[in-house]
Structure formats: C-alpha cells, structure tokens
C-alpha cells in the first residue's frame, strides 16, 4: 500500500503542529499535559483507521489499528481490570473493547500471515496485506519498546515517550511517509520512522553541547578551569539580565564549616528561575560581589523531536543510510 499524497500531507501537517505546540508548552511551562496527546491521538487514529478501511486491507489489519490505540492508551491509564468489570464506566468498557479487537487483529494476522519470508517482506515481494500486518506489528513492538524504556528510566521524560508513541501511531511504517529526497534505501531493512526520529533528535541534542561551548568561548565566558566545566551546558549572564525564563541558576552560595562560599554546580538542585524564592538567591549572590552567574536553560527533548521532522522527511532512516 503506497502513501496517499493528500493523507500524507495531512499527517505531516498534524505532526508539525502537534510537536510545535508541545515543544512550546514544554519550553515555557516545563510540562505538556496529557490532554494534548489525547487530543491529537484521536484524529490520528481515526485517519489511520479510515485509510486502511478504504483500501480494503482485511479485518486483521484494521483490527491492528485498535491494538496500536490500546498501546497508546497505556501511556495514560492501565488496562481495564476484568475482575471489577461490573464497576466499569464507559471509558473502561470502551478501552476493554479496544484491547479485545486489537487482540483479535494479532491472532487473525498471525494465523493468516505467519508463513512469510523475511527477505520477501523487505523487498516487497509478499502480499500487500501480509506486508501491512507485519508493519503494524512492528509499530506495536516499537510502542512497547518506548514505554518500557520510559518505565526503566532509559528515556526520562514522559512527554517525550508520549510524543514518540504518537508518531508511531501516525506513521506505523515507512509506507505511510513520502519517499525521501535523499538517501533512499529500499532494499535495506529500516528501523521504524519514530525510532529514526528519535535518533535524529538525539544527534541534534548531542550537537548542542559543543555549540554552547563555542558560544561561551566567543563571548569570553571561559576564564578558569571551573568555567571550562560549565561552558558545555550553561551560559554566563549578568544577574540583572536574569528574568522569568525556563532555566536554572547553577551559581549558588553555600556555607561550609562556617564559611560562606560561591560555587558553580554542574546540575541544578533548585526549582526553575520562574519559581518563588529566586530573588533571595540573587540578592545573596550580589552581596558576595557576584555580578555574573552560570545559567542552564531548559532544552526540552520535544524541541529536538520537532526539528528532527525535517531530516526524517529528507533523509529517512540514518542507520540504514550508514549501513548502505
């Protein structure tokens, strides 16, 4: 099943708007409400279901959409407890039905499409229905990997995981994306689009450190060994320039054995600048003769996910490109 240009354009537009709104919220308020992901998840799932239904891909594939929705819902609520089924409300009953249909899609697809050759799947020699079912199964496994990475604290932010799960629901496989302009690798196995987005975002996140260091170097903020260790992830600002912004003051006043000293911390231990009590900290620093402090600005990973959309569309999977 090829990507429909109109539906693909709608999907990409939805992804860009959703991620931009989430990035803005996470940057300015340090959080993204669950309702944001649910609000965008509903039309995403509806669009996927209608697209598959209109292409007559079989019951198992349509039911697999419910399996993806059930996995997406796990980010917000646990599966319904059958032992208390008589106390379920409408939401829990609907969720149970979603799990049931999704499980039927797993069983039906496994029964119909279990006898396939991996090479034929990769090169597109299998039937369209079989290829689609295995792609949707791969998307389901991808969601499970993201959720367990979050549970194991391998991925820290819950909003980051919810964003990646939503991207998986939006683009279960590369068949739902337009052909990449560069580095196309049709004959090489590719990681799922959402994982490719994660890698592109991670690469940008890693590149941020040397860029911040070069910025500090050009501004003359590095004059000591202590500054050298801070310059990779923070910037030095005059106390008078620090306002209500989503960042942390890393320069602090401490008391050690009766002596007051100014220290620079690698990691923040206080609440963001926008929280109460910061003015007292700044007054204490000013009284010690400190005019400039090191400040770490919050860089939400969702911001990097948003900017990673472009290389995903242009270059596709970075791993398969390297292999090629």
CSV table of C-alpha atoms in Angstrom, one decimal:
chain,number,residue,atom,x,y,z
A,1,UNK,CA,0.0,0.0,0.0
A,2,UNK,CA,1.5,3.3,-1.2
A,3,UNK,CA,1.3,6.5,0.7
A,4,UNK,CA,-1.6,8.7,-0.4
A,5,UNK,CA,-0.3,12.2,-1.1
A,6,UNK,CA,-3.2,14.0,0.4
A,7,UNK,CA,-3.4,11.9,3.5
A,8,UNK,CA,0.4,12.1,3.9
A,9,UNK,CA,0.3,15.9,3.7
A,10,UNK,CA,-2.4,16.0,6.4
A,11,UNK,CA,-0.4,13.6,8.6
A,12,UNK,CA,2.8,15.7,8.3
A,13,UNK,CA,0.9,18.9,8.9
A,14,UNK,CA,-0.7,17.3,12.0
A,15,UNK,CA,2.7,16.1,13.3
A,16,UNK,CA,4.4,19.5,12.8
A,17,UNK,CA,1.5,21.4,14.5
A,18,UNK,CA,1.3,18.9,17.4
A,19,UNK,CA,5.0,18.8,18.0
A,20,UNK,CA,5.4,22.6,17.7
A,21,UNK,CA,2.6,23.2,20.3
A,22,UNK,CA,4.1,20.5,22.6
A,23,UNK,CA,7.6,22.0,22.3
A,24,UNK,CA,6.4,25.5,23.1
A,25,UNK,CA,4.5,24.2,26.1
A,26,UNK,CA,7.4,22.2,27.4
A,27,UNK,CA,9.8,25.1,26.9
A,28,UNK,CA,7.8,27.8,28.6
A,29,UNK,CA,5.9,25.8,31.3
A,30,UNK,CA,8.2,22.8,31.7
A,31,UNK,CA,5.3,20.4,31.1
A,32,UNK,CA,3.0,19.0,28.4
A,33,UNK,CA,-0.5,18.0,29.6
A,34,UNK,CA,-1.8,14.5,28.8
A,35,UNK,CA,-4.8,16.1,27.2
A,36,UNK,CA,-2.5,17.4,24.4
A,37,UNK,CA,-1.5,13.9,23.3
A,38,UNK,CA,-5.0,12.5,23.7
A,39,UNK,CA,-6.4,15.4,21.6
A,40,UNK,CA,-4.0,14.7,18.8
A,41,UNK,CA,-4.2,10.9,19.2
A,42,UNK,CA,-7.9,10.8,18.4
A,43,UNK,CA,-7.8,12.2,14.8
A,44,UNK,CA,-4.5,10.4,14.2
A,45,UNK,CA,-6.1,7.0,15.0
A,46,UNK,CA,-9.3,7.9,13.1
A,47,UNK,CA,-7.3,8.9,10.0
A,48,UNK,CA,-5.3,5.7,10.1
A,49,UNK,CA,-8.4,3.5,10.5
A,50,UNK,CA,-10.3,5.2,7.7
A,51,UNK,CA,-7.3,5.0,5.4
A,52,UNK,CA,-6.9,1.2,5.9
A,53,UNK,CA,-10.7,0.6,5.7
A,54,UNK,CA,-10.9,2.5,2.4
A,55,UNK,CA,-8.1,0.3,0.9
A,56,UNK,CA,-9.8,-3.0,1.8
A,57,UNK,CA,-6.8,-4.4,3.7
A,58,UNK,CA,-8.7,-7.1,5.6
A,59,UNK,CA,-10.1,-7.3,9.1
A,60,UNK,CA,-6.8,-8.3,10.8
A,61,UNK,CA,-5.1,-5.1,9.6
A,62,UNK,CA,-7.9,-2.9,10.6
A,63,UNK,CA,-8.1,-4.6,14.0
A,64,UNK,CA,-4.4,-3.9,14.4
A,65,UNK,CA,-5.2,-0.2,14.5
A,66,UNK,CA,-7.1,-0.9,17.7
A,67,UNK,CA,-4.0,-2.7,19.0
A,68,UNK,CA,-2.0,0.4,18.4
A,69,UNK,CA,-4.6,2.6,20.1
A,70,UNK,CA,-4.7,0.3,23.1
A,71,UNK,CA,-0.9,0.6,23.4
A,72,UNK,CA,-1.1,4.3,23.0
A,73,UNK,CA,-3.7,4.4,25.8
A,74,UNK,CA,-1.4,2.6,28.2
A,75,UNK,CA,0.7,5.8,28.4
A,76,UNK,CA,-2.3,7.4,30.2
A,77,UNK,CA,-4.2,4.6,32.0
A,78,UNK,CA,-3.7,0.9,32.8
A,79,UNK,CA,-5.7,-1.8,31.0
A,80,UNK,CA,-9.2,-2.4,32.5
A,81,UNK,CA,-9.3,-4.9,35.4
A,82,UNK,CA,-11.6,-7.7,34.3
A,83,UNK,CA,-12.2,-8.7,38.0
A,84,UNK,CA,-14.1,-5.5,38.6
A,85,UNK,CA,-15.9,-5.4,35.2
A,86,UNK,CA,-19.3,-4.7,36.8
A,87,UNK,CA,-17.9,-1.4,38.1
A,88,UNK,CA,-16.5,-0.2,34.8
A,89,UNK,CA,-17.6,3.1,33.4
A,90,UNK,CA,-18.0,3.9,29.7
A,91,UNK,CA,-14.3,4.7,29.2
A,92,UNK,CA,-13.1,1.5,30.7
A,93,UNK,CA,-15.7,-0.6,28.8
A,94,UNK,CA,-14.6,1.1,25.5
A,95,UNK,CA,-11.0,0.6,26.4
A,96,UNK,CA,-11.6,-3.1,27.0
A,97,UNK,CA,-13.4,-3.4,23.6
A,98,UNK,CA,-10.3,-1.7,22.0
A,99,UNK,CA,-8.0,-4.2,23.6
A,100,UNK,CA,-10.3,-7.1,22.5
A,101,UNK,CA,-10.4,-6.0,18.9
A,102,UNK,CA,-6.7,-5.4,18.9
A,103,UNK,CA,-6.0,-8.9,20.3
A,104,UNK,CA,-8.2,-10.3,17.6
A,105,UNK,CA,-6.1,-8.5,15.0
A,106,UNK,CA,-3.0,-10.0,16.5
A,107,UNK,CA,-4.4,-13.5,16.4
A,108,UNK,CA,-6.0,-13.2,13.0
A,109,UNK,CA,-2.9,-11.7,11.4
A,110,UNK,CA,-0.6,-14.3,13.0
A,111,UNK,CA,-2.9,-17.1,11.6
A,112,UNK,CA,-3.0,-15.6,8.1
A,113,UNK,CA,0.4,-14.2,7.7
A,114,UNK,CA,2.8,-16.3,9.8
A,115,UNK,CA,4.3,-18.1,6.8
A,116,UNK,CA,6.3,-15.4,5.2
A,117,UNK,CA,9.9,-14.9,4.2
A,118,UNK,CA,11.8,-12.1,5.8
A,119,UNK,CA,13.7,-11.2,2.6
A,120,UNK,CA,10.4,-11.1,0.7
A,121,UNK,CA,9.0,-8.7,3.3
A,122,UNK,CA,11.9,-6.4,3.0
A,123,UNK,CA,12.0,-6.2,-0.8
A,124,UNK,CA,8.2,-6.1,-1.0
A,125,UNK,CA,7.6,-9.5,-2.6
A,126,UNK,CA,4.9,-10.5,-0.1
A,127,UNK,CA,1.3,-9.7,-0.5
A,128,UNK,CA,0.2,-6.1,0.5
A,129,UNK,CA,-2.0,-7.4,3.3
A,130,UNK,CA,0.9,-9.5,4.8
A,131,UNK,CA,3.4,-6.7,4.5
A,132,UNK,CA,1.0,-4.2,6.1
A,133,UNK,CA,0.2,-6.6,9.0
A,134,UNK,CA,3.9,-7.2,9.8
A,135,UNK,CA,4.5,-3.4,9.6
A,136,UNK,CA,1.7,-2.7,12.1
A,137,UNK,CA,3.1,-5.5,14.3
A,138,UNK,CA,6.5,-3.8,14.1
A,139,UNK,CA,4.8,-0.5,15.1
A,140,UNK,CA,3.2,-2.2,18.1
A,141,UNK,CA,6.5,-3.6,19.2
A,142,UNK,CA,8.1,-0.2,18.8
A,143,UNK,CA,5.5,1.4,21.1
A,144,UNK,CA,6.1,-1.3,23.7
A,145,UNK,CA,9.9,-0.6,23.5
A,146,UNK,CA,9.3,3.1,24.0
A,147,UNK,CA,7.0,2.5,27.0
A,148,UNK,CA,9.4,0.1,28.7
A,149,UNK,CA,12.3,2.4,28.0
A,150,UNK,CA,10.3,5.0,29.9
A,151,UNK,CA,9.5,2.6,32.8
A,152,UNK,CA,13.1,1.7,33.1
A,153,UNK,CA,14.1,5.4,33.1
A,154,UNK,CA,16.2,4.9,29.9
A,155,UNK,CA,14.0,7.8,28.5
A,156,UNK,CA,13.4,10.3,31.2
A,157,UNK,CA,10.5,12.5,30.0
A,158,UNK,CA,7.0,11.1,29.9
A,159,UNK,CA,6.1,13.7,27.3
A,160,UNK,CA,9.0,12.5,25.1
A,161,UNK,CA,7.7,9.0,25.2
A,162,UNK,CA,4.1,10.0,24.5
A,163,UNK,CA,5.3,12.1,21.6
A,164,UNK,CA,7.2,9.1,20.1
A,165,UNK,CA,4.3,6.8,20.7
A,166,UNK,CA,2.0,9.2,18.9
A,167,UNK,CA,4.5,9.5,16.0
A,168,UNK,CA,4.4,5.6,15.8
A,169,UNK,CA,0.6,5.7,15.6
A,170,UNK,CA,0.8,8.4,13.0
A,171,UNK,CA,3.4,6.7,10.8
A,172,UNK,CA,3.4,3.0,11.7
A,173,UNK,CA,5.9,2.3,8.8
A,174,UNK,CA,7.7,4.0,6.0
A,175,UNK,CA,4.8,3.2,3.7
A,176,UNK,CA,2.9,6.0,5.3
A,177,UNK,CA,5.6,8.5,4.5
A,178,UNK,CA,6.5,10.0,1.2
A,179,UNK,CA,9.7,8.9,-0.5
A,180,UNK,CA,12.7,10.6,1.0
A,181,UNK,CA,14.5,13.1,-1.3
A,182,UNK,CA,18.0,11.8,-0.3
A,183,UNK,CA,19.5,8.5,0.9
A,184,UNK,CA,16.7,6.2,-0.1
A,185,UNK,CA,17.4,2.6,1.0
A,186,UNK,CA,14.5,0.5,-0.3
A,187,UNK,CA,16.4,-2.8,-0.3
A,188,UNK,CA,17.9,-2.4,3.2
A,189,UNK,CA,15.9,-3.1,6.5
A,190,UNK,CA,15.0,0.2,8.2
A,191,UNK,CA,14.2,1.0,11.7
A,192,UNK,CA,10.6,2.3,12.3
A,193,UNK,CA,10.1,6.0,11.5
A,194,UNK,CA,9.5,7.0,15.1
A,195,UNK,CA,12.8,5.4,16.1
A,196,UNK,CA,14.5,7.2,13.2
A,197,UNK,CA,13.0,10.5,14.5
A,198,UNK,CA,14.4,9.7,18.0
A,199,UNK,CA,17.9,9.2,16.6
A,200,UNK,CA,17.8,12.4,14.6
A,201,UNK,CA,16.6,14.3,17.6
A,202,UNK,CA,19.3,12.6,19.8
A,203,UNK,CA,22.0,13.6,17.3
A,204,UNK,CA,20.8,17.2,17.5
A,205,UNK,CA,20.7,17.1,21.3
A,206,UNK,CA,24.4,15.9,21.4
A,207,UNK,CA,25.5,18.6,19.0
A,208,UNK,CA,24.0,21.2,21.3
A,209,UNK,CA,26.9,20.8,23.8
A,210,UNK,CA,29.8,21.9,21.5
A,211,UNK,CA,27.6,24.7,20.1
A,212,UNK,CA,27.0,26.1,23.6
A,213,UNK,CA,30.7,25.7,24.3
A,214,UNK,CA,31.7,27.7,21.2
A,215,UNK,CA,29.1,30.4,22.1
A,216,UNK,CA,30.7,30.8,25.6
A,217,UNK,CA,34.2,30.8,24.1
A,218,UNK,CA,33.2,33.6,21.6
A,219,UNK,CA,31.6,35.6,24.4
A,220,UNK,CA,34.7,35.4,26.6
A,221,UNK,CA,32.9,33.4,29.4
A,222,UNK,CA,35.7,30.9,29.9
A,223,UNK,CA,38.5,32.2,32.1
A,224,UNK,CA,39.1,29.3,34.5
A,225,UNK,CA,39.0,25.6,34.9
A,226,UNK,CA,35.7,25.9,36.7
A,227,UNK,CA,34.3,27.9,33.8
A,228,UNK,CA,35.5,25.2,31.4
A,229,UNK,CA,33.4,22.5,33.0
A,230,UNK,CA,30.3,24.7,33.0
A,231,UNK,CA,30.6,26.0,29.4
A,232,UNK,CA,29.3,22.9,27.8
A,233,UNK,CA,25.8,23.1,29.1
A,234,UNK,CA,25.3,26.6,30.6
A,235,UNK,CA,25.8,30.2,29.7
A,236,UNK,CA,27.0,33.1,31.9
A,237,UNK,CA,24.7,36.0,32.4
A,238,UNK,CA,24.7,39.2,34.4
A,239,UNK,CA,22.4,39.0,37.4
A,240,UNK,CA,20.5,42.0,36.2
A,241,UNK,CA,19.6,40.1,32.9
A,242,UNK,CA,18.0,37.1,34.6
A,243,UNK,CA,14.3,37.2,34.4
A,244,UNK,CA,11.3,34.9,34.3
A,245,UNK,CA,12.6,32.3,32.0
A,246,UNK,CA,12.6,28.4,31.9
A,247,UNK,CA,16.1,27.9,33.3
A,248,UNK,CA,18.1,27.2,36.4
A,249,UNK,CA,20.7,29.2,38.3
A,250,UNK,CA,23.8,27.0,38.7
A,251,UNK,CA,25.8,29.5,40.7
A,252,UNK,CA,25.0,29.3,44.4
A,253,UNK,CA,26.0,30.5,47.8
A,254,UNK,CA,26.8,27.7,50.3
A,255,UNK,CA,28.0,27.6,53.9
A,256,UNK,CA,30.9,25.1,54.6
A,257,UNK,CA,32.3,24.9,58.1
A,258,UNK,CA,31.1,28.3,59.0
A,259,UNK,CA,32.5,29.9,55.8
A,260,UNK,CA,30.3,31.4,53.0
A,261,UNK,CA,31.5,30.5,49.5
A,262,UNK,CA,30.2,30.8,45.9
A,263,UNK,CA,30.1,27.6,43.9
A,264,UNK,CA,29.0,26.5,40.4
A,265,UNK,CA,27.1,23.3,40.2
A,266,UNK,CA,27.0,21.0,37.3
A,267,UNK,CA,23.4,20.1,37.9
A,268,UNK,CA,20.6,22.3,39.3
A,269,UNK,CA,19.3,21.5,42.7
A,270,UNK,CA,16.7,24.2,42.9
A,271,UNK,CA,13.5,24.9,41.2
A,272,UNK,CA,13.5,26.8,37.9
A,273,UNK,CA,14.0,30.6,37.9
A,274,UNK,CA,10.4,31.2,37.4
A,275,UNK,CA,9.6,29.8,40.9
A,276,UNK,CA,9.4,31.8,44.1
A,277,UNK,CA,12.5,32.4,46.2
A,278,UNK,CA,14.9,33.1,43.4
A,279,UNK,CA,15.2,36.8,44.1
A,280,UNK,CA,16.6,36.0,47.6
A,281,UNK,CA,19.2,33.8,46.0
A,282,UNK,CA,20.2,36.6,43.6
A,283,UNK,CA,20.4,39.0,46.4
A,284,UNK,CA,22.7,36.7,48.3
A,285,UNK,CA,25.0,36.3,45.3
A,286,UNK,CA,25.0,40.1,44.7
A,287,UNK,CA,26.0,40.6,48.4
A,288,UNK,CA,29.0,38.3,47.8
A,289,UNK,CA,30.2,40.6,44.9
A,290,UNK,CA,29.0,38.2,42.2
A,291,UNK,CA,27.9,40.1,39.1
A,292,UNK,CA,27.6,37.2,36.6
A,293,UNK,CA,26.1,33.7,37.2
A,294,UNK,CA,26.0,30.5,35.2
A,295,UNK,CA,22.5,29.7,34.0
A,296,UNK,CA,21.3,26.4,32.4
A,297,UNK,CA,18.4,26.9,30.0
A,298,UNK,CA,16.0,24.0,29.7
A,299,UNK,CA,16.3,22.3,26.4
A,300,UNK,CA,13.2,20.0,26.1
A,301,UNK,CA,13.8,17.0,24.0
A,302,UNK,CA,10.5,17.5,22.3
A,303,UNK,CA,12.0,20.7,20.8
A,304,UNK,CA,14.7,18.4,19.2
A,305,UNK,CA,12.0,16.0,18.1
A,306,UNK,CA,10.2,18.9,16.4
A,307,UNK,CA,13.3,19.9,14.5
A,308,UNK,CA,14.1,16.3,13.6
A,309,UNK,CA,11.0,16.1,11.4
A,310,UNK,CA,12.8,17.8,8.5
A,311,UNK,CA,15.8,15.4,8.3
A,312,UNK,CA,13.4,12.5,8.8
A,313,UNK,CA,11.4,13.6,5.7
A,314,UNK,CA,14.6,14.4,3.7
A,315,UNK,CA,16.9,11.6,4.6
A,316,UNK,CA,14.8,8.9,6.3
A,317,UNK,CA,16.5,6.3,8.5
A,318,UNK,CA,20.0,7.4,9.4
A,319,UNK,CA,21.1,3.9,10.5
A,320,UNK,CA,20.2,2.3,7.1
A,321,UNK,CA,21.9,5.2,5.4
A,322,UNK,CA,25.1,4.5,7.3
A,323,UNK,CA,24.9,0.8,6.5
A,324,UNK,CA,24.4,1.5,2.8
